[in-house]
């Protein structure tokens, strides 16, 4: 019993991590696109759980609201609109597998190195920076607000402009050509 | 140790059980209330055979749904078909863990500091139940219903979010308990300064619960029964239950954010102290009941929108109005503090 109490957070972390990784693996392995999308949803929810565990409750709520509630619904929407029920039965090719494996390995090692670097910088047990502003505990929501709109205002605005550009581009590409206009 | 176990496991479990049972009963009797009210609006009698004045009708309906044959369309998507009802009922019930029914800690399960976001996030998961159920039914009408619902939810979530933000600007907190407290300190329910936000919130809430006049996902004249055409027995009952539970969620959130939650009218006017004979929980339930009545009133009154009208209303009317409203409210909140 005592063991369970002291290692509760760790046990939950393991479970959630398993959930995330299992979901991510499922996205690649399922042949039916709807199943892959559901698998990705499971992974997103697992990430939200990890945020809660790290006391980043605002991030967790936004993760669910934006990714699970918005982005994934649009994914499913598109998948169902183009009626991909037959994709699972199509022949798949193995030739691009070698370059894909090389790129995947590179990306994975970059990720692992980043994790190791982060591990050396700060003890994982201390999640307080996620809820602190100038040494005062204010909760995760305010902390995120301060970091986003004061410390990293310029990158934040740049990202906003980038998204705007992407949106305008999508509208231009998806627009029907006018009468007599070359497409 | 046993005391700890009781405080952190026993009492919360007991509260959850009570709220869950009350909610399921409420949803069942809401269906009775709806049928009766619609009947009176159309000068009929409504259900009146089972029990005195039809009081036992929901119990009879529930029993029927329990023993009804459970059919699954046979083509191999059984798991997703089963997942649909689960994904719609779980979020609908989960939301009630943060809704404060009264001031004392015994009257809500928990108060989290991201309460509003939690409610929005969890209820946004509910759309999967509809879209997946529609897809797994392998039926054109179900799929159409599911797709309509997805488009509708995404469109109306945006203006709803902005109308909620105006409340957050006024209350300066995401915690639902704190929002009610802020209305007591301000001495005024947020519906008065935030009338436009309230209107947008409630319209979007009706759209998010797929109720008339926005019930296009299950429009019976065009889509048979929409996403739940192929569902029967208890799986259908879960869709049904979730719809009514979601109505209660939207009504409760409107009560907490705009009508002062458990507060009596004009909480700071001493001359109205006699109103305290109704306990806080009573005020809360009265306000929720009022919203539920409005839901059914709308259903008895308005014809259904066409789908392009629905999208036009969401994107071209509600979204710009909610944005402008947010700017105006933020300006008037910041003005007295000299922050403008």
Short mmCIF file of C-alpha atoms in Angstrom, two decimals:
data_model
loop_
_atom_site.label_atom_id
_atom_site.label_comp_id
_atom_site.label_asym_id
_atom_site.label_seq_id
_atom_site.Cartn_x
_atom_site.Cartn_y
_atom_site.Cartn_z
CA UNK A 1 0.00 0.00 0.00
CA UNK A 2 2.75 2.41 1.00
CA UNK A 3 4.62 1.50 -2.17
CA UNK A 4 1.55 2.36 -4.22
CA UNK A 5 1.14 5.75 -2.55
CA UNK A 6 4.75 6.83 -3.03
CA UNK A 7 4.97 5.60 -6.61
CA UNK A 8 1.48 6.64 -7.67
CA UNK A 9 2.63 9.48 -9.92
CA UNK A 10 5.21 7.26 -11.53
CA UNK A 11 2.66 4.53 -12.20
CA UNK A 12 0.28 7.04 -13.77
CA UNK A 13 3.11 8.43 -15.86
CA UNK A 14 4.00 4.97 -17.14
CA UNK A 15 0.39 4.26 -18.04
CA UNK A 16 -0.04 7.57 -19.86
CA UNK A 17 3.26 7.21 -21.68
CA UNK A 18 2.21 3.75 -22.81
CA UNK A 19 -1.08 5.22 -24.01
CA UNK A 20 0.70 7.95 -25.99
CA UNK A 21 3.23 5.65 -27.58
CA UNK A 22 0.68 2.94 -28.30
CA UNK A 23 -1.56 5.53 -29.98
CA UNK A 24 1.34 6.90 -32.02
CA UNK A 25 2.36 3.42 -33.17
CA UNK A 26 -1.26 2.69 -34.06
CA UNK A 27 -1.43 5.75 -36.32
CA UNK A 28 1.30 4.23 -38.47
CA UNK A 29 0.16 0.62 -38.35
CA UNK A 30 -3.61 0.84 -38.88
CA UNK A 31 -4.53 0.59 -42.55
CA UNK A 32 -8.05 1.96 -42.13
CA UNK A 33 -7.65 5.77 -41.92
CA UNK A 34 -10.49 6.17 -39.41
CA UNK A 35 -8.79 3.74 -37.04
CA UNK A 36 -5.51 5.59 -37.47
CA UNK A 37 -7.24 8.87 -36.65
CA UNK A 38 -8.80 7.33 -33.52
CA UNK A 39 -5.40 6.07 -32.51
CA UNK A 40 -4.01 9.58 -32.86
CA UNK A 41 -6.86 10.82 -30.67
CA UNK A 42 -5.83 8.36 -27.97
CA UNK A 43 -2.27 9.67 -28.23
CA UNK A 44 -3.46 13.30 -27.88
CA UNK A 45 -5.49 12.45 -24.79
CA UNK A 46 -2.47 10.70 -23.31
CA UNK A 47 -0.37 13.84 -23.86
CA UNK A 48 -3.07 15.87 -22.11
CA UNK A 49 -2.82 13.46 -19.17
CA UNK A 50 0.95 13.97 -19.07
CA UNK A 51 0.43 17.74 -18.95
CA UNK A 52 -1.89 17.33 -15.97
CA UNK A 53 0.71 15.16 -14.26
CA UNK A 54 3.30 17.92 -14.78
CA UNK A 55 0.87 20.47 -13.27
CA UNK A 56 0.34 22.17 -16.61
CA UNK A 57 -3.44 22.00 -16.37
CA UNK A 58 -4.02 24.89 -18.78
CA UNK A 59 -1.90 23.19 -21.39
CA UNK A 60 -3.82 19.97 -20.81
CA UNK A 61 -7.20 21.64 -21.32
CA UNK A 62 -6.00 23.43 -24.45
CA UNK A 63 -4.49 20.21 -25.76
CA UNK A 64 -7.86 18.49 -25.49
CA UNK A 65 -9.84 21.50 -26.72
CA UNK A 66 -7.69 22.32 -29.76
CA UNK A 67 -6.17 19.02 -30.83
CA UNK A 68 -8.73 16.44 -29.73
CA UNK A 69 -11.81 18.63 -30.05
CA UNK A 70 -10.91 20.67 -33.13
CA UNK A 71 -8.07 19.36 -35.27
CA UNK A 72 -8.94 15.67 -35.00
CA UNK A 73 -12.62 16.30 -35.72
CA UNK A 74 -11.60 18.09 -38.93
CA UNK A 75 -9.29 15.17 -39.81
CA UNK A 76 -12.15 12.71 -39.37
CA UNK A 77 -14.42 15.05 -41.29
CA UNK A 78 -12.09 15.07 -44.29
CA UNK A 79 -11.44 11.32 -44.09
CA UNK A 80 -15.15 10.62 -44.16
CA UNK A 81 -15.85 13.20 -46.85
CA UNK A 82 -13.49 11.67 -49.38
CA UNK A 83 -14.79 8.20 -48.50
CA UNK A 84 -11.59 6.29 -47.94
CA UNK A 85 -13.25 3.01 -46.97
CA UNK A 86 -11.29 1.22 -49.71
CA UNK A 87 -7.82 2.48 -48.82
CA UNK A 88 -7.25 -0.45 -46.46
CA UNK A 89 -7.46 -2.90 -49.36
CA UNK A 90 -5.03 -1.13 -51.69
CA UNK A 91 -1.56 -2.46 -52.44
CA UNK A 92 1.17 -0.81 -50.41
CA UNK A 93 4.74 -0.34 -51.53
CA UNK A 94 7.84 -1.07 -49.51
CA UNK A 95 10.42 0.76 -51.66
CA UNK A 96 10.30 4.12 -49.80
CA UNK A 97 10.87 2.20 -46.58
CA UNK A 98 14.69 2.55 -46.55
CA UNK A 99 14.91 6.37 -46.86
CA UNK A 100 11.97 6.64 -44.48
CA UNK A 101 13.80 4.51 -41.94
CA UNK A 102 16.96 6.64 -42.24
CA UNK A 103 15.04 9.91 -41.79
CA UNK A 104 13.02 8.40 -38.95
CA UNK A 105 16.15 7.24 -37.16
CA UNK A 106 17.72 10.69 -37.51
CA UNK A 107 14.63 12.40 -36.13
CA UNK A 108 14.40 9.92 -33.29
CA UNK A 109 18.01 10.41 -32.30
CA UNK A 110 17.50 14.19 -32.34
CA UNK A 111 14.54 13.72 -30.03
CA UNK A 112 16.46 11.40 -27.72
CA UNK A 113 19.39 13.84 -27.56
CA UNK A 114 17.03 16.69 -26.68
CA UNK A 115 15.50 14.58 -23.93
CA UNK A 116 18.96 13.75 -22.53
CA UNK A 117 19.97 17.41 -22.66
CA UNK A 118 16.78 18.44 -20.84
CA UNK A 119 17.40 15.73 -18.26
CA UNK A 120 20.81 17.15 -17.45
CA UNK A 121 19.49 20.69 -17.03
CA UNK A 122 16.70 20.43 -14.51
CA UNK A 123 15.46 17.76 -12.13
CA UNK A 124 12.24 16.30 -13.50
CA UNK A 125 10.53 16.30 -10.12
CA UNK A 126 10.21 20.07 -10.02
CA UNK A 127 7.28 21.27 -12.12
CA UNK A 128 7.00 24.66 -10.38
CA UNK A 129 8.26 26.76 -13.36
CA UNK A 130 5.01 25.80 -15.08
CA UNK A 131 2.98 27.73 -12.50
CA UNK A 132 5.28 30.58 -11.40
CA UNK A 133 5.71 34.18 -12.46
CA UNK A 134 8.69 36.05 -10.98
CA UNK A 135 8.86 33.71 -8.03
CA UNK A 136 5.15 33.85 -7.13
CA UNK A 137 2.81 30.90 -7.56
CA UNK A 138 -0.02 32.08 -9.81
CA UNK A 139 -1.18 28.91 -11.53
CA UNK A 140 -0.44 27.52 -14.92
CA UNK A 141 -2.89 29.70 -16.87
CA UNK A 142 -1.29 32.97 -15.82
CA UNK A 143 2.21 31.59 -16.14
CA UNK A 144 1.55 30.58 -19.74
CA UNK A 145 0.06 34.01 -20.42
CA UNK A 146 3.09 35.83 -19.03
CA UNK A 147 5.57 33.68 -20.91
CA UNK A 148 3.64 33.92 -24.16
CA UNK A 149 2.76 37.62 -24.17
CA UNK A 150 5.82 39.09 -22.46
CA UNK A 151 8.89 36.88 -22.69
CA UNK A 152 8.21 35.40 -26.11
CA UNK A 153 5.99 38.04 -27.68
CA UNK A 154 7.96 38.35 -30.92
CA UNK A 155 8.08 34.60 -31.73
CA UNK A 156 4.39 34.40 -30.83
CA UNK A 157 3.51 37.16 -33.31
CA UNK A 158 5.73 35.64 -35.98
CA UNK A 159 3.92 32.33 -35.61
CA UNK A 160 0.58 34.15 -35.88
CA UNK A 161 1.66 35.81 -39.15
CA UNK A 162 2.89 32.44 -40.42
CA UNK A 163 -0.51 30.88 -39.74
CA UNK A 164 -2.21 33.81 -41.47
CA UNK A 165 0.01 33.30 -44.53
CA UNK A 166 -0.85 29.60 -44.57
CA UNK A 167 -4.55 30.42 -44.34
CA UNK A 168 -4.44 32.96 -47.17
CA UNK A 169 -2.47 30.47 -49.24
CA UNK A 170 -5.03 27.74 -48.64
CA UNK A 171 -7.85 30.07 -49.65
CA UNK A 172 -6.04 31.13 -52.83
CA UNK A 173 -5.31 27.51 -53.76
CA UNK A 174 -8.81 26.29 -52.99
CA UNK A 175 -10.62 29.17 -54.72
CA UNK A 176 -12.60 28.42 -57.88
CA UNK A 177 -11.17 30.34 -60.87
CA UNK A 178 -13.38 33.13 -62.12
CA UNK A 179 -15.02 33.11 -65.54
CA UNK A 180 -12.38 33.56 -68.25
CA UNK A 181 -9.51 33.46 -65.74
CA UNK A 182 -6.62 31.03 -66.24
CA UNK A 183 -6.49 28.55 -63.34
CA UNK B 1 -4.99 5.99 7.02
CA UNK B 2 -8.63 4.95 6.98
CA UNK B 3 -9.63 8.56 7.60
CA UNK B 4 -7.57 9.68 4.61
CA UNK B 5 -9.15 6.97 2.53
CA UNK B 6 -12.57 8.19 3.57
CA UNK B 7 -11.86 11.87 2.75
CA UNK B 8 -10.14 11.28 -0.56
CA UNK B 9 -11.96 8.21 -1.87
CA UNK B 10 -15.13 7.49 0.09
CA UNK B 11 -16.82 10.91 0.16
CA UNK B 12 -16.01 11.83 -3.48
CA UNK B 13 -17.29 8.44 -4.62
CA UNK B 14 -20.49 8.97 -2.66
CA UNK B 15 -20.96 12.42 -4.20
CA UNK B 16 -20.31 11.06 -7.68
CA UNK B 17 -22.88 8.31 -7.12
CA UNK B 18 -25.54 10.76 -5.90
CA UNK B 19 -24.97 13.21 -8.77
CA UNK B 20 -24.88 10.43 -11.35
CA UNK B 21 -28.15 8.90 -10.16
CA UNK B 22 -29.83 12.28 -9.90
CA UNK B 23 -28.63 13.17 -13.38
CA UNK B 24 -29.85 9.97 -15.02
CA UNK B 25 -33.24 10.35 -13.34
CA UNK B 26 -33.36 14.02 -14.33
CA UNK B 27 -32.57 13.18 -17.95
CA UNK B 28 -35.27 10.51 -17.99
CA UNK B 29 -37.86 12.84 -16.48
CA UNK B 30 -36.77 15.63 -18.80
CA UNK B 31 -38.03 13.49 -21.68
CA UNK B 32 -41.38 13.18 -19.89
CA UNK B 33 -41.42 16.93 -19.24
CA UNK B 34 -40.63 17.61 -22.89
CA UNK B 35 -43.39 15.37 -24.21
CA UNK B 36 -45.91 16.79 -21.77
CA UNK B 37 -44.96 20.40 -22.45
CA UNK B 38 -44.97 19.96 -26.22
CA UNK B 39 -48.36 18.29 -25.91
CA UNK B 40 -49.81 21.23 -23.98
CA UNK B 41 -48.30 23.66 -26.48
CA UNK B 42 -50.08 21.76 -29.24
CA UNK B 43 -53.32 21.37 -27.24
CA UNK B 44 -52.90 17.62 -26.71
CA UNK B 45 -52.69 15.56 -23.53
CA UNK B 46 -49.30 13.87 -23.89
CA UNK B 47 -48.39 10.60 -22.15
CA UNK B 48 -51.03 9.93 -19.46
CA UNK B 49 -51.51 6.13 -19.33
CA UNK B 50 -48.57 4.83 -17.28
CA UNK B 51 -49.06 5.89 -13.67
CA UNK B 52 -50.94 9.00 -12.52
CA UNK B 53 -50.65 11.70 -15.24
CA UNK B 54 -48.04 9.58 -16.98
CA UNK B 55 -45.51 9.99 -14.16
CA UNK B 56 -44.14 6.49 -14.64
CA UNK B 57 -43.69 6.84 -18.40
CA UNK B 58 -39.87 7.40 -18.24
CA UNK B 59 -39.47 4.29 -16.07
CA UNK B 60 -41.47 2.28 -18.58
CA UNK B 61 -39.38 3.70 -21.43
CA UNK B 62 -36.15 2.81 -19.64
CA UNK B 63 -37.34 -0.75 -19.00
CA UNK B 64 -38.31 -1.09 -22.65
CA UNK B 65 -34.89 0.11 -23.81
CA UNK B 66 -33.17 -2.31 -21.41
CA UNK B 67 -34.86 -5.41 -22.76
CA UNK B 68 -34.97 -4.34 -26.41
CA UNK B 69 -33.00 -6.32 -28.96
CA UNK B 70 -29.58 -4.82 -29.61
CA UNK B 71 -28.85 -4.82 -33.34
CA UNK B 72 -25.42 -4.21 -34.88
CA UNK B 73 -25.10 -3.54 -38.60
CA UNK B 74 -23.08 -6.48 -39.88
CA UNK B 75 -20.01 -5.39 -41.82
CA UNK B 76 -17.13 -5.51 -39.38
CA UNK B 77 -16.92 -2.10 -37.69
CA UNK B 78 -18.34 -3.45 -34.43
CA UNK B 79 -15.76 -1.82 -32.19
CA UNK B 80 -16.23 1.70 -33.56
CA UNK B 81 -19.98 1.15 -33.49
CA UNK B 82 -19.69 0.33 -29.79
CA UNK B 83 -17.30 3.21 -29.17
CA UNK B 84 -19.83 5.79 -30.44
CA UNK B 85 -22.27 5.70 -27.51
CA UNK B 86 -19.38 5.44 -25.02
CA UNK B 87 -17.67 8.54 -26.39
CA UNK B 88 -20.85 10.58 -26.20
CA UNK B 89 -22.08 9.57 -22.74
CA UNK B 90 -18.76 9.74 -20.87
CA UNK B 91 -18.00 13.44 -21.58
CA UNK B 92 -21.63 14.39 -20.99
CA UNK B 93 -21.49 12.93 -17.47
CA UNK B 94 -17.86 13.81 -16.73
CA UNK B 95 -18.55 17.54 -17.03
CA UNK B 96 -20.70 17.44 -13.90
CA UNK B 97 -17.62 16.79 -11.79
CA UNK B 98 -16.77 20.52 -11.85
CA UNK B 99 -20.19 22.20 -11.93
CA UNK B 100 -20.87 23.93 -8.59
CA UNK B 101 -24.46 23.35 -7.48
CA UNK B 102 -24.04 25.41 -4.33
CA UNK B 103 -21.54 27.35 -2.22
CA UNK B 104 -20.56 24.70 0.30
CA UNK B 105 -17.88 22.21 -0.78
CA UNK B 106 -20.39 19.43 -0.20
CA UNK B 107 -22.48 20.60 -3.12
CA UNK B 108 -19.93 20.04 -5.86
CA UNK B 109 -17.47 17.26 -6.51
CA UNK B 110 -14.43 19.44 -7.11
CA UNK B 111 -13.44 22.99 -8.03
CA UNK B 112 -10.58 23.04 -10.51
CA UNK B 113 -8.80 26.27 -11.42
CA UNK B 114 -9.42 25.71 -15.14
CA UNK B 115 -13.13 24.87 -14.67
CA UNK B 116 -14.52 26.63 -17.75
CA UNK B 117 -11.81 25.26 -20.00
CA UNK B 118 -12.35 21.79 -18.56
CA UNK B 119 -16.04 21.94 -19.42
CA UNK B 120 -15.38 23.20 -22.95
CA UNK B 121 -12.60 20.68 -23.56
CA UNK B 122 -14.42 17.64 -22.23
CA UNK B 123 -17.67 18.43 -23.99
CA UNK B 124 -15.81 18.92 -27.26
CA UNK B 125 -14.94 15.20 -27.11
CA UNK B 126 -18.65 14.33 -27.30
CA UNK B 127 -18.78 15.03 -31.04
CA UNK B 128 -16.75 11.87 -31.65
CA UNK B 129 -19.67 9.81 -30.42
CA UNK B 130 -21.87 11.33 -33.11
CA UNK B 131 -19.40 11.34 -35.99
CA UNK B 132 -18.08 7.83 -35.30
CA UNK B 133 -21.54 6.41 -34.66
CA UNK B 134 -22.68 7.90 -37.97
CA UNK B 135 -19.69 6.47 -39.80
CA UNK B 136 -19.77 2.99 -38.24
CA UNK B 137 -23.47 2.58 -39.05
CA UNK B 138 -22.55 2.12 -42.75
CA UNK B 139 -25.61 4.12 -43.71
CA UNK B 140 -25.76 7.21 -45.93
CA UNK B 141 -28.17 9.05 -43.67
CA UNK B 142 -26.19 8.29 -40.54
CA UNK B 143 -22.97 9.47 -42.19
CA UNK B 144 -24.63 12.67 -43.37
CA UNK B 145 -25.92 13.28 -39.84
CA UNK B 146 -22.48 12.69 -38.35
CA UNK B 147 -20.77 15.02 -40.85
CA UNK B 148 -23.35 17.74 -40.33
CA UNK B 149 -22.86 17.48 -36.61
CA UNK B 150 -19.09 17.77 -36.89
CA UNK B 151 -19.32 20.87 -39.08
CA UNK B 152 -21.94 22.40 -36.81
CA UNK B 153 -19.99 21.82 -33.62
CA UNK B 154 -16.76 23.23 -34.98
CA UNK B 155 -18.51 26.31 -36.36
CA UNK B 156 -20.42 27.12 -33.19
CA UNK B 157 -17.60 26.35 -30.78
CA UNK B 158 -15.77 29.50 -31.94
CA UNK B 159 -18.40 32.16 -31.11
CA UNK B 160 -19.24 30.19 -27.95
CA UNK B 161 -15.61 30.40 -26.89
CA UNK B 162 -15.53 34.16 -27.43
CA UNK B 163 -18.73 34.68 -25.44
CA UNK B 164 -17.21 32.62 -22.60
CA UNK B 165 -14.08 34.78 -22.76
CA UNK B 166 -16.15 37.91 -22.02
CA UNK B 167 -17.26 36.23 -18.78
CA UNK B 168 -13.66 35.37 -17.96
CA UNK B 169 -12.65 39.00 -18.56
CA UNK B 170 -15.32 40.11 -16.09
CA UNK B 171 -14.62 37.42 -13.48
CA UNK B 172 -10.82 37.28 -13.93
CA UNK B 173 -10.82 33.56 -13.27
CA UNK B 174 -11.46 30.24 -14.98
CA UNK B 175 -12.79 28.55 -11.83
CA UNK B 176 -16.55 28.14 -11.87
CA UNK B 177 -16.87 28.76 -8.12
CA UNK B 178 -14.78 31.90 -8.48
CA UNK B 179 -17.00 33.14 -11.36
CA UNK B 180 -20.08 32.92 -9.14
CA UNK B 181 -18.23 34.63 -6.28
CA UNK B 182 -17.21 37.43 -8.64
CA UNK B 183 -20.86 38.01 -9.50
CA UNK B 184 -21.67 38.29 -5.80
CA UNK B 185 -18.86 40.80 -5.27
CA UNK B 186 -19.95 42.78 -8.32
CA UNK B 187 -23.50 42.74 -6.96
CA UNK B 188 -24.88 42.01 -10.40
CA UNK B 189 -25.36 38.90 -12.48
CA UNK B 190 -23.13 38.88 -15.56
CA UNK B 191 -26.18 38.63 -17.81
CA UNK B 192 -26.72 42.39 -17.41
CA UNK B 193 -23.28 43.64 -18.51
CA UNK B 194 -22.88 40.68 -20.82
CA UNK B 195 -26.24 40.38 -22.44
CA UNK B 196 -24.88 39.93 -25.98
CA UNK B 197 -22.45 37.27 -24.76
CA UNK B 198 -25.28 35.49 -22.98
CA UNK B 199 -27.41 35.49 -26.11
CA UNK B 200 -24.57 34.13 -28.25
CA UNK B 201 -23.69 31.53 -25.62
CA UNK B 202 -27.20 30.19 -25.43
CA UNK B 203 -27.73 30.10 -29.20
CA UNK B 204 -24.43 28.26 -29.60
CA UNK B 205 -25.34 25.97 -26.71
CA UNK B 206 -28.53 24.97 -28.48
CA UNK B 207 -26.56 24.35 -31.66
CA UNK B 208 -23.94 22.31 -29.78
CA UNK B 209 -26.58 20.06 -28.24
CA UNK B 210 -28.18 19.52 -31.68
CA UNK B 211 -31.53 20.75 -30.48
CA UNK B 212 -34.25 22.43 -32.48
CA UNK B 213 -33.97 24.81 -34.40
CA UNK B 214 -30.43 23.52 -35.03
CA UNK B 215 -31.23 19.79 -34.98
CA UNK B 216 -29.99 19.18 -38.52
CA UNK B 217 -27.87 16.13 -37.62
CA UNK B 218 -31.08 14.24 -36.86
CA UNK B 219 -33.52 16.07 -39.12
CA UNK B 220 -36.17 13.41 -39.52
CA UNK B 221 -37.67 14.78 -42.72
CA UNK B 222 -34.38 14.46 -44.61
CA UNK B 223 -32.12 12.03 -42.71
CA UNK B 224 -34.51 9.44 -41.14
CA UNK B 225 -33.01 9.79 -37.64
CA UNK B 226 -29.51 10.96 -38.58
CA UNK B 227 -26.51 9.50 -36.78
CA UNK B 228 -28.47 7.15 -34.53
CA UNK B 229 -30.65 5.56 -37.23
CA UNK B 230 -28.98 2.15 -36.81
CA UNK B 231 -28.77 2.20 -33.02
CA UNK B 232 -31.23 0.34 -30.84
CA UNK B 233 -31.66 -0.79 -27.24
CA UNK B 234 -29.28 0.57 -24.62
CA UNK B 235 -26.85 2.03 -27.19
CA UNK B 236 -29.66 4.23 -28.48
CA UNK B 237 -30.58 5.03 -24.89
CA UNK B 238 -27.05 6.34 -24.32
CA UNK B 239 -27.37 8.77 -27.23
CA UNK B 240 -30.71 9.85 -25.87
CA UNK B 241 -29.40 10.23 -22.32
CA UNK B 242 -26.35 12.16 -23.52
CA UNK B 243 -28.51 14.62 -25.43
CA UNK B 244 -30.52 15.44 -22.32
CA UNK B 245 -27.45 15.46 -20.08
CA UNK B 246 -25.82 17.92 -22.49
CA UNK B 247 -28.88 20.13 -22.29
CA UNK B 248 -28.44 20.15 -18.52
CA UNK B 249 -24.74 20.97 -18.96
CA UNK B 250 -25.42 23.96 -21.22
CA UNK B 251 -28.16 25.17 -18.86
CA UNK B 252 -25.91 24.77 -15.81
CA UNK B 253 -23.04 26.61 -17.48
CA UNK B 254 -25.36 29.43 -18.54
CA UNK B 255 -26.61 29.59 -14.95
CA UNK B 256 -23.11 29.68 -13.46
CA UNK B 257 -21.65 32.16 -15.92
CA UNK B 258 -24.56 34.54 -16.50
CA UNK B 259 -27.26 34.04 -13.88
CA UNK B 260 -25.12 33.99 -10.77
CA UNK B 261 -25.15 30.23 -10.15
CA UNK B 262 -26.59 29.58 -6.70
CA UNK B 263 -27.02 33.30 -5.84
CA UNK B 264 -30.47 34.79 -5.30
CA UNK B 265 -31.53 37.75 -7.45
CA UNK B 266 -29.70 40.97 -6.45
CA UNK B 267 -27.46 39.24 -3.89
CA UNK B 268 -26.28 42.55 -2.35
CA UNK B 269 -29.69 44.18 -1.78
CA UNK B 270 -30.59 43.66 1.89
CA UNK B 271 -34.27 44.41 1.29
CA UNK B 272 -34.55 41.15 -0.63
CA UNK B 273 -33.16 39.02 2.20
CA UNK B 274 -36.47 37.20 2.52
CA UNK B 275 -35.58 35.46 -0.76
CA UNK B 276 -33.05 33.40 1.22
CA UNK B 277 -35.84 31.04 2.28
CA UNK B 278 -34.97 29.22 -0.94
CA UNK B 279 -31.61 27.50 -0.33
CA UNK B 280 -28.75 28.14 -2.80
CA UNK B 281 -29.20 24.71 -4.36
CA UNK B 282 -32.86 25.60 -4.90
CA UNK B 283 -31.95 28.79 -6.79
CA UNK B 284 -29.51 26.88 -8.93
CA UNK B 285 -32.04 24.20 -9.85
CA UNK B 286 -34.73 26.81 -10.52
CA UNK B 287 -32.50 28.63 -12.99
CA UNK B 288 -31.46 25.40 -14.70
CA UNK B 289 -35.13 24.39 -14.92
CA UNK B 290 -35.90 27.72 -16.56
CA UNK B 291 -33.28 27.14 -19.26
CA UNK B 292 -34.54 23.60 -19.85
CA UNK B 293 -38.04 25.00 -20.27
CA UNK B 294 -36.70 27.51 -22.82
CA UNK B 295 -35.08 24.63 -24.72
CA UNK B 296 -38.40 22.86 -25.07
CA UNK B 297 -40.22 26.11 -25.74
CA UNK B 298 -37.87 26.72 -28.68
CA UNK B 299 -38.55 23.24 -29.96
CA UNK B 300 -42.28 23.90 -29.85
CA UNK B 301 -41.91 27.25 -31.59
CA UNK B 302 -39.18 27.46 -34.22
CA UNK B 303 -38.93 25.72 -37.58
CA UNK B 304 -35.61 24.09 -38.45
CA UNK B 305 -32.81 26.01 -40.19
CA UNK B 306 -31.47 24.97 -43.58
CA UNK B 307 -27.84 23.85 -43.43
CA UNK B 308 -26.38 26.78 -45.37
CA UNK B 309 -28.41 29.19 -43.22
CA UNK B 310 -26.95 27.50 -40.14
CA UNK B 311 -23.38 27.94 -41.38
CA UNK B 312 -24.12 31.52 -42.46
CA UNK B 313 -25.52 32.38 -39.05
CA UNK B 314 -22.54 30.88 -37.24
CA UNK B 315 -19.72 32.38 -39.29
CA UNK B 316 -21.19 35.60 -40.65
CA UNK B 317 -23.34 36.80 -37.74
CA UNK B 318 -22.45 35.20 -34.41
CA UNK B 319 -18.66 35.21 -34.83
CA UNK B 320 -18.23 38.92 -35.75
CA UNK B 321 -20.80 39.98 -33.15
CA UNK B 322 -19.05 37.97 -30.43
CA UNK B 323 -15.65 39.42 -31.38
CA UNK B 324 -16.90 43.01 -31.29
CA UNK B 325 -18.73 42.29 -28.03
CA UNK B 326 -15.53 40.93 -26.48
CA UNK B 327 -13.65 44.11 -27.43
CA UNK B 328 -16.38 46.34 -26.00
CA UNK B 329 -16.62 44.39 -22.72
CA UNK B 330 -12.82 44.29 -22.34
CA UNK B 331 -12.68 48.06 -22.91
CA UNK B 332 -15.25 48.76 -20.22
CA UNK B 333 -13.58 46.38 -17.78
CA UNK B 334 -10.20 48.04 -18.28
CA UNK B 335 -11.52 51.63 -18.37
CA UNK B 336 -12.20 52.21 -14.63
CA UNK B 337 -8.75 50.86 -13.77
CA UNK B 338 -7.03 53.33 -16.06
CA UNK B 339 -5.52 50.53 -18.10
CA UNK B 340 -6.75 51.82 -21.45
#
